Amino acid sequence: MSKILVLLFILIGPFFQASTGYECTMSGMTYYPLQKEISLNPQILIQGYAMDQKTIRGFEKLPPYLETESGEKVMLELLNINEGQMSLTQAIFKPVNSLKPNTDYYLNFQRAKQNEKEDPTRYNSDKKERERIVWSTTNTKYLKSLDSELEINFEETNVEFYGCGPAANAIFNIKNTKGQEIWYQTEFIDLETGKSSTYILHPWEGKLYVGHGMCSGAFTYAKTGKYKVRFTPMNIDGETSDTTEWFTYESPFVGEESPWGF
């Protein structure tokens, strides 16, 4: 009887998660920088989840571009595509030409049909509505450099079990960002297999989560084994600071028992 109940809960899990706000959707796009103001030579990072990974990979042939209100276009050069290990892919760009100062630039996607475009949007939690992706340039060529006192420290590993699957992460504290938006190029190595992967992470409430949520993530873990990771902080112009030392730790799943019994 208990096995039947477990099976039923697994089957209805996605519907239960949807009612509580923890559902796994079929797609989703995230756009960086999160801050509205950018320099004249910024980097743009676009991340796609699940079905939207196809859009990210399509940027190799049809890169996005920036456009002013007057219709002036600046193409974006693709620097790299990073494939996450669990339903997540990101692309990093820079404008082919320096942007104009004190100007609003809207992000647009090209489409295969001639002269057809798409205006991507994101949700504004303050206005409670979706709006176009727009950044405003300052009058500076580059933003200020990263603070040399920036610190990244290992905190703990953590596993949370949800109806749609576990979230497993190694968690790192960040100190002394001085209010800057900072991206973290993260090198991740499975010490058992030697497999390595690189992905740019963004902090959440002052912490870096190296791993995955219940639906997606940059990195995945086996049930046992050791891993190591190091970070190269960068500002949104792509200027980097010193790479950290390697942090070594066990899989977050070590010592954890699934409530489903497997």
Tab-separated table of C-alpha atoms in Angstrom:
chain	number	residue	atom	x	y	z
A	1	MET	CA	0.000	0.000	0.000
A	2	SER	CA	2.815	2.426	0.899
A	3	LYS	CA	4.450	1.837	-2.509
A	4	ILE	CA	1.170	2.692	-4.220
A	5	LEU	CA	0.886	5.966	-2.259
A	6	VAL	CA	4.442	6.920	-3.160
A	7	LEU	CA	3.768	6.202	-6.839
A	8	LEU	CA	0.576	8.304	-6.757
A	9	PHE	CA	2.409	11.217	-5.152
A	10	ILE	CA	5.113	11.085	-7.793
A	11	LEU	CA	2.489	11.093	-10.545
A	12	ILE	CA	0.531	14.024	-9.105
A	13	GLY	CA	3.678	15.817	-7.935
A	14	PRO	CA	3.909	18.238	-10.894
A	15	PHE	CA	0.284	19.304	-10.370
A	16	PHE	CA	0.837	19.758	-6.633
A	17	GLN	CA	3.970	21.787	-7.311
A	18	ALA	CA	2.061	23.982	-9.739
A	19	SER	CA	-0.471	24.854	-7.052
A	20	THR	CA	2.250	25.813	-4.588
A	21	GLY	CA	4.470	27.762	-6.973
A	22	TYR	CA	7.158	25.110	-7.383
A	23	GLU	CA	6.258	23.783	-10.813
A	24	CYS	CA	8.681	22.900	-13.585
A	25	THR	CA	7.675	24.869	-16.658
A	26	MET	CA	8.564	23.987	-20.242
A	27	SER	CA	10.659	27.065	-21.036
A	28	GLY	CA	12.084	30.291	-19.664
A	29	MET	CA	14.598	33.006	-20.557
A	30	THR	CA	16.726	35.179	-18.281
A	31	TYR	CA	18.598	38.317	-19.367
A	32	TYR	CA	21.702	39.931	-17.857
A	33	PRO	CA	22.803	42.490	-16.779
A	34	LEU	CA	19.988	42.741	-14.287
A	35	GLN	CA	20.851	46.370	-13.626
A	36	LYS	CA	19.474	48.868	-16.096
A	37	GLU	CA	22.569	51.064	-16.521
A	38	ILE	CA	25.440	49.778	-18.666
A	39	SER	CA	28.687	51.165	-20.051
A	40	LEU	CA	29.424	51.768	-23.717
A	41	ASN	CA	31.120	48.348	-24.005
A	42	PRO	CA	29.034	45.897	-21.971
A	43	GLN	CA	28.555	42.171	-22.168
A	44	ILE	CA	25.067	40.726	-22.580
A	45	LEU	CA	24.229	37.272	-21.242
A	46	ILE	CA	21.070	35.371	-22.193
A	47	GLN	CA	20.101	32.107	-20.501
A	48	GLY	CA	17.527	29.610	-21.730
A	49	TYR	CA	15.807	26.839	-19.805
A	50	ALA	CA	14.344	23.578	-21.199
A	51	MET	CA	12.775	24.203	-24.632
A	52	ASP	CA	14.336	27.678	-24.831
A	53	GLN	CA	17.793	26.101	-24.993
A	54	LYS	CA	17.052	25.716	-28.712
A	55	THR	CA	16.745	29.497	-28.980
A	56	ILE	CA	20.122	29.953	-27.285
A	57	ARG	CA	21.854	27.514	-29.638
A	58	GLY	CA	20.193	29.254	-32.593
A	59	PHE	CA	22.114	32.433	-31.766
A	60	GLU	CA	25.131	30.888	-33.517
A	61	LYS	CA	23.386	31.552	-36.841
A	62	LEU	CA	21.070	34.430	-35.909
A	63	PRO	CA	22.558	36.510	-33.087
A	64	PRO	CA	20.384	39.078	-31.302
A	65	TYR	CA	20.931	42.815	-31.603
A	66	LEU	CA	20.342	46.084	-29.755
A	67	GLU	CA	18.169	48.823	-31.193
A	68	THR	CA	17.548	52.431	-30.185
A	69	GLU	CA	14.127	54.087	-30.218
A	70	SER	CA	15.157	55.794	-33.458
A	71	GLY	CA	15.796	52.418	-35.098
A	72	GLU	CA	19.614	52.393	-35.034
A	73	LYS	CA	20.851	48.793	-34.727
A	74	VAL	CA	23.990	47.393	-33.115
A	75	MET	CA	24.645	43.701	-33.718
A	76	LEU	CA	25.832	41.488	-30.880
A	77	GLU	CA	28.872	39.273	-31.396
A	78	LEU	CA	28.611	35.805	-29.862
A	79	LEU	CA	31.557	35.189	-27.521
A	80	ASN	CA	30.622	31.768	-26.177
A	81	ILE	CA	27.825	29.296	-25.468
A	82	ASN	CA	27.955	27.408	-22.169
A	83	GLU	CA	25.961	24.196	-21.883
A	84	GLY	CA	24.705	23.461	-18.390
A	85	GLN	CA	24.436	19.883	-17.211
A	86	MET	CA	20.690	19.998	-16.505
A	87	SER	CA	18.319	21.749	-18.953
A	88	LEU	CA	20.150	25.090	-18.934
A	89	THR	CA	22.223	26.862	-21.620
A	90	GLN	CA	23.626	30.386	-21.822
A	91	ALA	CA	25.134	32.624	-24.489
A	92	ILE	CA	27.473	35.578	-23.908
A	93	PHE	CA	27.698	38.529	-26.309
A	94	LYS	CA	29.291	41.915	-26.753
A	95	PRO	CA	28.298	44.724	-29.143
A	96	VAL	CA	30.342	44.808	-32.367
A	97	ASN	CA	30.661	48.592	-31.918
A	98	SER	CA	30.764	50.834	-28.858
A	99	LEU	CA	27.335	52.072	-27.857
A	100	LYS	CA	26.326	55.733	-27.758
A	101	PRO	CA	26.284	57.462	-24.363
A	102	ASN	CA	23.043	58.306	-22.545
A	103	THR	CA	20.940	56.157	-24.889
A	104	ASP	CA	18.291	53.472	-24.354
A	105	TYR	CA	18.963	50.183	-26.142
A	106	TYR	CA	16.285	47.521	-26.592
A	107	LEU	CA	17.131	43.848	-27.087
A	108	ASN	CA	15.712	42.184	-30.205
A	109	PHE	CA	15.932	38.675	-31.642
A	110	GLN	CA	16.311	37.998	-35.345
A	111	ARG	CA	14.083	35.391	-36.928
A	112	ALA	CA	14.642	33.258	-40.020
A	113	LYS	CA	12.161	35.171	-42.159
A	114	GLN	CA	13.579	38.326	-43.724
A	115	ASN	CA	12.911	41.523	-41.732
A	116	GLU	CA	11.099	39.573	-39.013
A	117	LYS	CA	12.054	40.156	-35.387
A	118	GLU	CA	10.927	39.332	-31.856
A	119	ASP	CA	10.933	41.691	-28.889
A	120	PRO	CA	11.752	39.608	-25.778
A	121	THR	CA	10.280	40.637	-22.446
A	122	ARG	CA	10.782	39.970	-18.760
A	123	TYR	CA	8.569	40.349	-15.713
A	124	ASN	CA	8.818	43.569	-13.692
A	125	SER	CA	7.879	42.600	-10.130
A	126	ASP	CA	7.389	46.239	-9.112
A	127	LYS	CA	4.957	46.986	-11.941
A	128	LYS	CA	3.565	43.422	-11.921
A	129	GLU	CA	3.728	43.223	-15.690
A	130	ARG	CA	6.007	42.119	-18.490
A	131	GLU	CA	8.126	44.703	-20.281
A	132	ARG	CA	10.689	44.840	-23.067
A	133	ILE	CA	14.358	44.285	-22.299
A	134	VAL	CA	16.062	47.692	-22.260
A	135	TRP	CA	19.364	49.029	-20.938
A	136	SER	CA	20.452	52.659	-20.622
A	137	THR	CA	24.071	53.605	-21.314
A	138	THR	CA	26.102	55.924	-19.129
A	139	ASN	CA	28.749	58.203	-20.587
A	140	THR	CA	31.652	55.950	-19.518
A	141	LYS	CA	33.517	53.579	-21.803
A	142	TYR	CA	33.896	50.928	-19.090
A	143	LEU	CA	32.536	50.401	-15.594
A	144	LYS	CA	34.732	50.537	-12.512
A	145	SER	CA	36.975	47.576	-11.746
A	146	LEU	CA	36.057	44.933	-9.174
A	147	ASP	CA	37.002	45.558	-5.566
A	148	SER	CA	40.149	43.695	-4.532
A	149	GLU	CA	38.532	42.839	-1.177
A	150	LEU	CA	35.885	40.609	-2.770
A	151	GLU	CA	35.674	37.296	-0.869
A	152	ILE	CA	34.097	33.931	-1.682
A	153	ASN	CA	33.883	31.337	1.089
A	154	PHE	CA	32.472	27.811	1.191
A	155	GLU	CA	29.454	27.508	3.505
A	156	GLU	CA	27.853	24.066	3.139
A	157	THR	CA	26.302	21.501	0.838
A	158	ASN	CA	22.546	21.155	0.810
A	159	VAL	CA	19.853	18.885	-0.643
A	160	GLU	CA	16.133	19.649	-0.685
A	161	PHE	CA	13.681	17.022	-1.901
A	162	TYR	CA	10.670	18.223	-3.870
A	163	GLY	CA	7.832	16.499	-5.718
A	164	CYS	CA	9.515	17.098	-9.085
A	165	GLY	CA	12.994	16.098	-7.922
A	166	PRO	CA	15.807	17.149	-5.582
A	167	ALA	CA	17.715	20.422	-5.514
A	168	ALA	CA	21.392	19.817	-4.704
A	169	ASN	CA	23.994	22.551	-4.243
A	170	ALA	CA	27.266	23.557	-2.717
A	171	ILE	CA	26.655	27.014	-1.236
A	172	PHE	CA	29.238	29.807	-1.092
A	173	ASN	CA	29.054	33.153	0.714
A	174	ILE	CA	30.093	36.324	-1.105
A	175	LYS	CA	31.438	39.365	0.742
A	176	ASN	CA	32.509	42.880	-0.242
A	177	THR	CA	30.774	43.218	-3.610
A	178	LYS	CA	30.271	46.957	-2.876
A	179	GLY	CA	26.898	46.830	-4.589
A	180	GLN	CA	28.266	45.817	-7.991
A	181	GLU	CA	26.554	43.297	-10.241
A	182	ILE	CA	29.155	40.553	-10.533
A	183	TRP	CA	29.130	37.394	-12.635
A	184	TYR	CA	31.124	34.329	-11.620
A	185	GLN	CA	32.750	32.117	-14.224
A	186	THR	CA	32.626	28.762	-12.470
A	187	GLU	CA	34.891	25.807	-13.291
A	188	PHE	CA	33.485	22.535	-11.973
A	189	ILE	CA	35.278	19.158	-11.928
A	190	ASP	CA	34.042	15.702	-10.943
A	191	LEU	CA	37.136	14.199	-9.309
A	192	GLU	CA	35.884	10.631	-9.821
A	193	THR	CA	35.411	10.881	-13.591
A	194	GLY	CA	37.602	13.869	-14.437
A	195	LYS	CA	34.677	15.445	-16.293
A	196	SER	CA	34.785	19.243	-16.242
A	197	SER	CA	32.307	21.973	-17.093
A	198	THR	CA	32.270	25.784	-17.092
A	199	TYR	CA	29.262	28.024	-16.551
A	200	ILE	CA	28.693	31.640	-15.519
A	201	LEU	CA	26.729	31.799	-12.270
A	202	HIS	CA	24.811	34.689	-10.771
A	203	PRO	CA	24.386	35.063	-7.009
A	204	TRP	CA	21.117	34.831	-5.143
A	205	GLU	CA	20.813	36.916	-1.965
A	206	GLY	CA	24.581	37.136	-1.528
A	207	LYS	CA	25.283	33.460	-2.140
A	208	LEU	CA	26.429	31.277	-5.024
A	209	TYR	CA	24.615	27.986	-5.551
A	210	VAL	CA	26.791	25.479	-7.392
A	211	GLY	CA	24.556	22.657	-8.552
A	212	HIS	CA	20.935	22.456	-9.623
A	213	GLY	CA	17.366	23.067	-8.568
A	214	MET	CA	14.609	20.523	-8.962
A	215	CYS	CA	14.121	21.406	-12.638
A	216	SER	CA	17.449	22.672	-13.965
A	217	GLY	CA	20.945	23.780	-13.125
A	218	ALA	CA	24.457	24.400	-14.343
A	219	PHE	CA	25.958	21.367	-12.592
A	220	THR	CA	24.842	17.928	-11.390
A	221	TYR	CA	26.081	15.481	-8.748
A	222	ALA	CA	26.323	11.721	-8.394
A	223	LYS	CA	25.136	10.082	-5.175
A	224	THR	CA	28.736	9.837	-3.953
A	225	GLY	CA	32.101	11.261	-4.925
A	226	LYS	CA	34.172	14.400	-4.587
A	227	TYR	CA	34.089	17.609	-6.605
A	228	LYS	CA	36.121	20.750	-6.862
A	229	VAL	CA	35.194	24.208	-8.052
A	230	ARG	CA	36.788	27.613	-8.485
A	231	PHE	CA	35.481	31.029	-9.491
A	232	THR	CA	36.662	33.910	-11.627
A	233	PRO	CA	34.619	37.020	-10.764
A	234	MET	CA	33.898	39.503	-13.554
A	235	ASN	CA	32.007	42.736	-13.891
A	236	ILE	CA	29.317	43.147	-16.543
A	237	ASP	CA	31.875	44.508	-19.001
A	238	GLY	CA	33.703	41.173	-18.810
A	239	GLU	CA	36.672	42.499	-16.833
A	240	THR	CA	37.874	39.719	-14.514
A	241	SER	CA	39.644	39.666	-11.174
A	242	ASP	CA	41.857	36.933	-9.720
A	243	THR	CA	40.591	33.365	-9.892
A	244	THR	CA	39.976	31.806	-6.489
A	245	GLU	CA	41.667	28.727	-5.099
A	246	TRP	CA	40.019	25.357	-5.717
A	247	PHE	CA	37.323	24.385	-3.212
A	248	THR	CA	36.961	20.600	-2.740
A	249	TYR	CA	33.896	18.946	-1.197
A	250	GLU	CA	31.805	15.771	-1.242
A	251	SER	CA	28.631	15.351	-3.248
A	252	PRO	CA	25.701	17.026	-1.467
A	253	PHE	CA	23.884	13.660	-1.627
A	254	VAL	CA	26.376	11.968	0.703
A	255	GLY	CA	24.537	11.147	3.938
A	256	GLU	CA	21.179	12.232	2.538
A	257	GLU	CA	18.241	9.845	2.229
A	258	SER	CA	15.442	10.422	-0.251
A	259	PRO	CA	11.982	10.510	1.366
A	260	TRP	CA	10.782	8.385	-1.564
A	261	GLY	CA	13.056	5.515	-0.517
A	262	PHE	CA	15.326	5.470	-3.608
